[in-house]
PDB file of C-alpha atoms in Angstrom:
ATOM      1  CA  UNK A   1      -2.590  -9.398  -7.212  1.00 64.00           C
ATOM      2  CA  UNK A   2      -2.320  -8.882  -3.566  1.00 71.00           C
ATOM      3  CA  UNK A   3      -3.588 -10.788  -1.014  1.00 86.00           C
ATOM      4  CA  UNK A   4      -5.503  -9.167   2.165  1.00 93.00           C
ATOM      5  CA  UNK A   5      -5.757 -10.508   5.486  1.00 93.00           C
ATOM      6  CA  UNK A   6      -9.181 -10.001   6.082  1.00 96.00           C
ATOM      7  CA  UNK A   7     -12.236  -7.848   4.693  1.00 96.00           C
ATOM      8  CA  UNK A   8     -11.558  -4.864   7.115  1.00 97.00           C
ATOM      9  CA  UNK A   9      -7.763  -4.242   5.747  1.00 97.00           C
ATOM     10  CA  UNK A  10      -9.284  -5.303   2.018  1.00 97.00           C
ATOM     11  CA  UNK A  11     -11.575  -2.011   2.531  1.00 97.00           C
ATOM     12  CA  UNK A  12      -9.289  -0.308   4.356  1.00 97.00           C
ATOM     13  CA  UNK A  13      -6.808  -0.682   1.313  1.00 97.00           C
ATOM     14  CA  UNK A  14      -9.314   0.284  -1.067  1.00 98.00           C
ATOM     15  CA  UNK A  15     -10.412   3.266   0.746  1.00 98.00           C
ATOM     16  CA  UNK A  16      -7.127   4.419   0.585  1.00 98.00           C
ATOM     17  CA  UNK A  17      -6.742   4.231  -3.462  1.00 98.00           C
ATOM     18  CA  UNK A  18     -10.108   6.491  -3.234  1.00 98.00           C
ATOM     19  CA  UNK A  19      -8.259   8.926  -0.855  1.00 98.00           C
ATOM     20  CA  UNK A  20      -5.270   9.089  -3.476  1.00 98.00           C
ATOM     21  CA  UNK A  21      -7.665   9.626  -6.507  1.00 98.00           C
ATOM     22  CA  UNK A  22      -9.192  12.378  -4.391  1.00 98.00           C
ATOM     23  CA  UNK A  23      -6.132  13.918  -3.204  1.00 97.00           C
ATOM     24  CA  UNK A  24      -5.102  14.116  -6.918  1.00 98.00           C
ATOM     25  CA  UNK A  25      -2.452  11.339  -7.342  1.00 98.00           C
ATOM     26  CA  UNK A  26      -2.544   9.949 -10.922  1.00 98.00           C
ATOM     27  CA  UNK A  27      -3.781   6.174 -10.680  1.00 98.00           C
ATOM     28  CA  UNK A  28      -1.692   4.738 -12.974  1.00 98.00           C
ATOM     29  CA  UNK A  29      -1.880   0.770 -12.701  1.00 97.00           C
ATOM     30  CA  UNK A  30      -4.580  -1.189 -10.431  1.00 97.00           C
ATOM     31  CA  UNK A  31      -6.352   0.075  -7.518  1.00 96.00           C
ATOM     32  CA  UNK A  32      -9.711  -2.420  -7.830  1.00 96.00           C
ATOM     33  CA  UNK A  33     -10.387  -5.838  -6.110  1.00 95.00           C
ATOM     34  CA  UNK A  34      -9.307  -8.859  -7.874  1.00 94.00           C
ATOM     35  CA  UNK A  35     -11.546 -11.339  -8.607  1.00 89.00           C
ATOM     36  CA  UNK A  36     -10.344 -13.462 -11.456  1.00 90.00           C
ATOM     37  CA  UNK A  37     -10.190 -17.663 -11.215  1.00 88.00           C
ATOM     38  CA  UNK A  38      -9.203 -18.741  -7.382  1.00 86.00           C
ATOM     39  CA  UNK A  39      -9.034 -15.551  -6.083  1.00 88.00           C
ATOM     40  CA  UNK A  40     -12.683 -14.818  -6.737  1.00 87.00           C
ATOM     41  CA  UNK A  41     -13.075 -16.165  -3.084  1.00 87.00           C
ATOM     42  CA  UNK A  42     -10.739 -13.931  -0.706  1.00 90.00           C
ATOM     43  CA  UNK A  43      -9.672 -10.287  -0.242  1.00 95.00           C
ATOM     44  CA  UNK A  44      -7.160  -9.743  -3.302  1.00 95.00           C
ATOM     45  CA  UNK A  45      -6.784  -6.293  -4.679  1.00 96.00           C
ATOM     46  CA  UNK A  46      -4.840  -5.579  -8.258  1.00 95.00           C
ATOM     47  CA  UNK A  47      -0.844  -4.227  -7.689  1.00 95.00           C
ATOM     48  CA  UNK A  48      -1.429  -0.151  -7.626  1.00 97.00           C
ATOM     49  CA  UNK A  49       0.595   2.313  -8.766  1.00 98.00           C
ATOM     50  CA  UNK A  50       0.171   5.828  -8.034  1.00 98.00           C
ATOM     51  CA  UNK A  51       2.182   8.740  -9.613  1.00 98.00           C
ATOM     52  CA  UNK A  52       2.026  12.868  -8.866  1.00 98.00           C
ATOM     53  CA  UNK A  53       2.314  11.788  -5.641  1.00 98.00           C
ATOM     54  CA  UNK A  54       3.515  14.646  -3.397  1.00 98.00           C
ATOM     55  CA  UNK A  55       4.810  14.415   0.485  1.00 97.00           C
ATOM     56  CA  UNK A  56       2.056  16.063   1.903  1.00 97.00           C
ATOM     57  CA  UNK A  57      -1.047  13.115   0.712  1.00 98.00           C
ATOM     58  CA  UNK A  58      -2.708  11.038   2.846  1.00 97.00           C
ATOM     59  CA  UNK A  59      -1.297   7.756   0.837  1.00 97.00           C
ATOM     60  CA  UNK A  60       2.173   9.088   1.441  1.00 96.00           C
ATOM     61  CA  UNK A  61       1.903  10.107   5.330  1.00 95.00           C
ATOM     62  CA  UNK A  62       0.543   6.580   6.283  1.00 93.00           C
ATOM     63  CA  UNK A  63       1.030   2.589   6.225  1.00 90.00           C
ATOM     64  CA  UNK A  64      -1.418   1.258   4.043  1.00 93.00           C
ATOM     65  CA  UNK A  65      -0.489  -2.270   4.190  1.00 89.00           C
ATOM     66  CA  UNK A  66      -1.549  -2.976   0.804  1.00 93.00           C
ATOM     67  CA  UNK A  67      -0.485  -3.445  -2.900  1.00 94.00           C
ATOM     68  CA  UNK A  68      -0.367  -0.176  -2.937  1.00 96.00           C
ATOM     69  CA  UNK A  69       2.867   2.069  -3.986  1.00 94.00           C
ATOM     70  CA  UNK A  70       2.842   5.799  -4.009  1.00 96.00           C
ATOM     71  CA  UNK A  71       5.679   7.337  -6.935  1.00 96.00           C
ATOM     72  CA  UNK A  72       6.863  10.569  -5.033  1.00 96.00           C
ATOM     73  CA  UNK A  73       9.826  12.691  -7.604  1.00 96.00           C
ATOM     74  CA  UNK A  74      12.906  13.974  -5.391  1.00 96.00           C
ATOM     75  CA  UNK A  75      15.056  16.972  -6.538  1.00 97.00           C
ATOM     76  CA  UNK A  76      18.145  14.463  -5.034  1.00 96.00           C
ATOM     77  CA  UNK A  77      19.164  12.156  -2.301  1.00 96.00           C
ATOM     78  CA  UNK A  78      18.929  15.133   0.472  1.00 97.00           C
ATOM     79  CA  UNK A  79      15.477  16.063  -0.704  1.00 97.00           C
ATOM     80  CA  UNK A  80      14.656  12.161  -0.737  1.00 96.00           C
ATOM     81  CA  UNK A  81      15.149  11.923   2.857  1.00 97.00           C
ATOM     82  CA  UNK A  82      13.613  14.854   3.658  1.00 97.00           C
ATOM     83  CA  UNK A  83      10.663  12.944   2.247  1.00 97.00           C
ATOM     84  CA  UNK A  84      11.399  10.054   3.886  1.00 95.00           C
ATOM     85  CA  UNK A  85      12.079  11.480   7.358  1.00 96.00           C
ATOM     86  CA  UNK A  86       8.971  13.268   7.054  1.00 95.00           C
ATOM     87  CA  UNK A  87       6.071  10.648   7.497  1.00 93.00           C
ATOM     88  CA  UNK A  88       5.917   9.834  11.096  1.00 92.00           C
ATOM     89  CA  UNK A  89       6.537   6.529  10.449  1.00 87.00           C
ATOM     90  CA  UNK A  90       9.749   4.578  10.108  1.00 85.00           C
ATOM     91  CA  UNK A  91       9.597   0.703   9.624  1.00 84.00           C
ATOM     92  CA  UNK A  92      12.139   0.256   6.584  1.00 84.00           C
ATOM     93  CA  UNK A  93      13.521   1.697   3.396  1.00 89.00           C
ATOM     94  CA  UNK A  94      15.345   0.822   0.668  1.00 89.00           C
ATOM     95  CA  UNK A  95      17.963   2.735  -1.779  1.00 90.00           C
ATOM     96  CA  UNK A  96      18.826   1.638  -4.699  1.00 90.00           C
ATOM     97  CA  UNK A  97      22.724   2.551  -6.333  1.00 89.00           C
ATOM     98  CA  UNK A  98      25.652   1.901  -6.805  1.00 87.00           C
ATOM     99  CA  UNK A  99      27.346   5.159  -4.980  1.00 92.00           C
ATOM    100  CA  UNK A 100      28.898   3.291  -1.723  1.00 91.00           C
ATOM    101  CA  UNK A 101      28.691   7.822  -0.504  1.00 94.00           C
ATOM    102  CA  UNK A 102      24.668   7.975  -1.345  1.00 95.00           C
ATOM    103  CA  UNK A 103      24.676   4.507   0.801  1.00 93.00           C
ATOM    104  CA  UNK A 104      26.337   5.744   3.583  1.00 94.00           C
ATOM    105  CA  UNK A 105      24.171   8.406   4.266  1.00 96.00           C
ATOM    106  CA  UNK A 106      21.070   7.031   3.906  1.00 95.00           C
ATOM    107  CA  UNK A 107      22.373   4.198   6.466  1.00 94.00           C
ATOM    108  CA  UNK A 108      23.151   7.440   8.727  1.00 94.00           C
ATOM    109  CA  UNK A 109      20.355   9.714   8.030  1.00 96.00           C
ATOM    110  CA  UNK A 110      16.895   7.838   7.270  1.00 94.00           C
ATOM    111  CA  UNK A 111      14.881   7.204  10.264  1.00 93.00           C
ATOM    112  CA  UNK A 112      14.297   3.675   9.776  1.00 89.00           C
ATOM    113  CA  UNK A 113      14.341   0.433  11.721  1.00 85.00           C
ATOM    114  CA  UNK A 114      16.037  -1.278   8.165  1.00 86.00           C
ATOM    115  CA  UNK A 115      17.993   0.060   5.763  1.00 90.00           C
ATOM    116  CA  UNK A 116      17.772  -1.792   2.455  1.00 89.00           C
ATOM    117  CA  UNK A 117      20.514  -1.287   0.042  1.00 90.00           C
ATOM    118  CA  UNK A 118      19.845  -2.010  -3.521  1.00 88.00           C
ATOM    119  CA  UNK A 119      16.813  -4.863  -2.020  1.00 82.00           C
ATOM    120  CA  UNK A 120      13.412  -4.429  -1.465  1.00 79.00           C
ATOM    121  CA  UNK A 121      12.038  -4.098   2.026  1.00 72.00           C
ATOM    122  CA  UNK A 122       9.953  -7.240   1.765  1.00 69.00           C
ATOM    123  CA  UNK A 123      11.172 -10.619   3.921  1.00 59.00           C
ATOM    124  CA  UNK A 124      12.710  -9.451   7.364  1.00 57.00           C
ATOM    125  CA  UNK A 125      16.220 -10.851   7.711  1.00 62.00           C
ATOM    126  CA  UNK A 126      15.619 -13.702  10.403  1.00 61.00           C
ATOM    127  CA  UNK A 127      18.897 -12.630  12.242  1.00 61.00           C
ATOM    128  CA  UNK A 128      19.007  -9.293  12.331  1.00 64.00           C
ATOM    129  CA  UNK A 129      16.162  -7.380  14.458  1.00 63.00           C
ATOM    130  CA  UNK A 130      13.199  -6.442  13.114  1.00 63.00           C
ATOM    131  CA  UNK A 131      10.910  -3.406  13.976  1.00 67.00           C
ATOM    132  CA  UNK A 132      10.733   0.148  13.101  1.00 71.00           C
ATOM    133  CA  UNK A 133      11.212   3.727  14.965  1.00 76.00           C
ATOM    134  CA  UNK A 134       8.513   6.700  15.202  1.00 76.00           C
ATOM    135  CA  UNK A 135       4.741   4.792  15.223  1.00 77.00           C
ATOM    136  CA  UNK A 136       6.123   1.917  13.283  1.00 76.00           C
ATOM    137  CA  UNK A 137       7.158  -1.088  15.065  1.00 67.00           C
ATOM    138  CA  UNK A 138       6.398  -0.068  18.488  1.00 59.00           C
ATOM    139  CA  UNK A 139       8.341  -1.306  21.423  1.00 57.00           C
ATOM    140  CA  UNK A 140      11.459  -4.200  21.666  1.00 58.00           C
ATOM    141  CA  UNK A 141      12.739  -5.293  18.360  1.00 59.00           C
ATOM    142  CA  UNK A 142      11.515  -9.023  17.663  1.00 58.00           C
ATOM    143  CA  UNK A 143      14.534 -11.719  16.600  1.00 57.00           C
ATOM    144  CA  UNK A 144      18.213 -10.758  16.480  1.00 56.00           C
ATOM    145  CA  UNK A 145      19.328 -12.562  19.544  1.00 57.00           C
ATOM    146  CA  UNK A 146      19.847  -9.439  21.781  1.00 56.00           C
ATOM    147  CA  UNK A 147      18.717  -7.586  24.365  1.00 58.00           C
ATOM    148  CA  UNK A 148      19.481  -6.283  27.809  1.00 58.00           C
ATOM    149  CA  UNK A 149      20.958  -2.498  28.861  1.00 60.00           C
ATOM    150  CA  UNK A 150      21.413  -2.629  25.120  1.00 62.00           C
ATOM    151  CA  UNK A 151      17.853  -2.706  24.026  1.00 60.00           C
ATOM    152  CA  UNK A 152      16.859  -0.240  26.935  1.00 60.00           C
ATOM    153  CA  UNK A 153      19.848   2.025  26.225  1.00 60.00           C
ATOM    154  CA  UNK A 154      20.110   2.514  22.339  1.00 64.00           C
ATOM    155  CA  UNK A 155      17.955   2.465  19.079  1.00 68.00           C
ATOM    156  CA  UNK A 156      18.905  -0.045  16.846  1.00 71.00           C
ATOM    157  CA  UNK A 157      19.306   0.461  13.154  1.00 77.00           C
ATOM    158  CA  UNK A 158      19.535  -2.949  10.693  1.00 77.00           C
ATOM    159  CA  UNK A 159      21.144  -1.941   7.874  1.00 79.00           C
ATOM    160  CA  UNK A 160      21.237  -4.849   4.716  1.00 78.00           C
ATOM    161  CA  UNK A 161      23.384  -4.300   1.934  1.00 79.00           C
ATOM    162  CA  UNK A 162      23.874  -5.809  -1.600  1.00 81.00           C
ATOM    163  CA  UNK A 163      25.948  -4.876  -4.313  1.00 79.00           C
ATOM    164  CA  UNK A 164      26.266  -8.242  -6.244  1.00 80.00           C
ATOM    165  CA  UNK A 165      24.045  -6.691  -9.303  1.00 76.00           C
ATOM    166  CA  UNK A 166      21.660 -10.010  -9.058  1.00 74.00           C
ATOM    167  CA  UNK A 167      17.899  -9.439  -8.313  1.00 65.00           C
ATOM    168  CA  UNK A 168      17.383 -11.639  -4.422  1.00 62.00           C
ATOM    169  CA  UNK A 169      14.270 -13.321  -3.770  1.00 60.00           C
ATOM    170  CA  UNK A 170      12.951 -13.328  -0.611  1.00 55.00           C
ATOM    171  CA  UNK A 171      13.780 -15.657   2.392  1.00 48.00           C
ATOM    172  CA  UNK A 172      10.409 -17.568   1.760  1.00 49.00           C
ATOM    173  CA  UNK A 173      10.790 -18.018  -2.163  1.00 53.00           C
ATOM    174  CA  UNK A 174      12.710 -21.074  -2.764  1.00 52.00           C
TER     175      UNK A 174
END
């Protein structure tokens, strides 16, 4: 299940699954509150999985901030980031495979603040800036250590890359 940080974004969320049954997305996993043993007292909603998703929905335009993920088919890489590139947001992505070419331009070409390679885009890499481009992550980068002409000057672009074949846990798993 997913936790929510408060009962606005919990009907926010859920509002949102309506949208994409509406909209004509296939619900294929989820999409109700979870209420089972301890979480019967706070804002959890089940993982959900939508699929016959296409660019142009509502759940694929916008940051739902939820357990919510939207299954969108690509003809190839090109048309993926045409996708991508599309929503007019830009916080972080992730590609997963093992062609170092497909790698390199997605680290060129998606409008992201992060680039995952072959990890998921959850845990921010304590290090590295943080913060998106278009209407996600507005303003200065948080973390990183930098700043200056730099930060005035030029967009940054953090850009995370594994190819050991292991599934990573996030920094907060232990």
């Amino acid at each position: 299940m997913g936790p929510v940080i408060n009962e606005a974004q919990f009907k926010k969320i859920l509002h949102y699954i309506d949208i994409g049954v509406k909209e004509g997305a296939t619900l294929l996993i989820g999409g109700k509150p979870y209420q089972k043993g301890n979480c019967s007292k706070g804002y959890f909603i089940e993982p959900t999985l939508f699929g016959n998703v296409t660019p142009e929905m509502q759940i694929a335009q916008e940051e739902i901030f939820g357990p919510v993920v939207s299954i969108i088919k690509a003809q190839d890489l090109e048309d993926a980031l045409r996708i991508v590139n599309r929503t007019p947001y830009g916080l972080s992505s992730s590609i997963y495979t093992q062609n170092v070419n497909s790698t390199a331009i997605a680290e060129r070409d998606l409008e992201t603040g992060i680039v995952y390679i072959n990890a998921s885009t959850i845990g921010a890499e304590i290090q590295l800036p943080f913060g998106g481009i278009k209407h996600s992550g507005y303003g200065r980068k948080e973390a990183g250590g930098r700043g200056g002409a730099l930060d005035t000057y030029s967009r940054w672009k953090v850009i995370y890359r594994d190819f050991s074949g292991k599934l990573q846990r996030a920094q907060i798993d232990k």
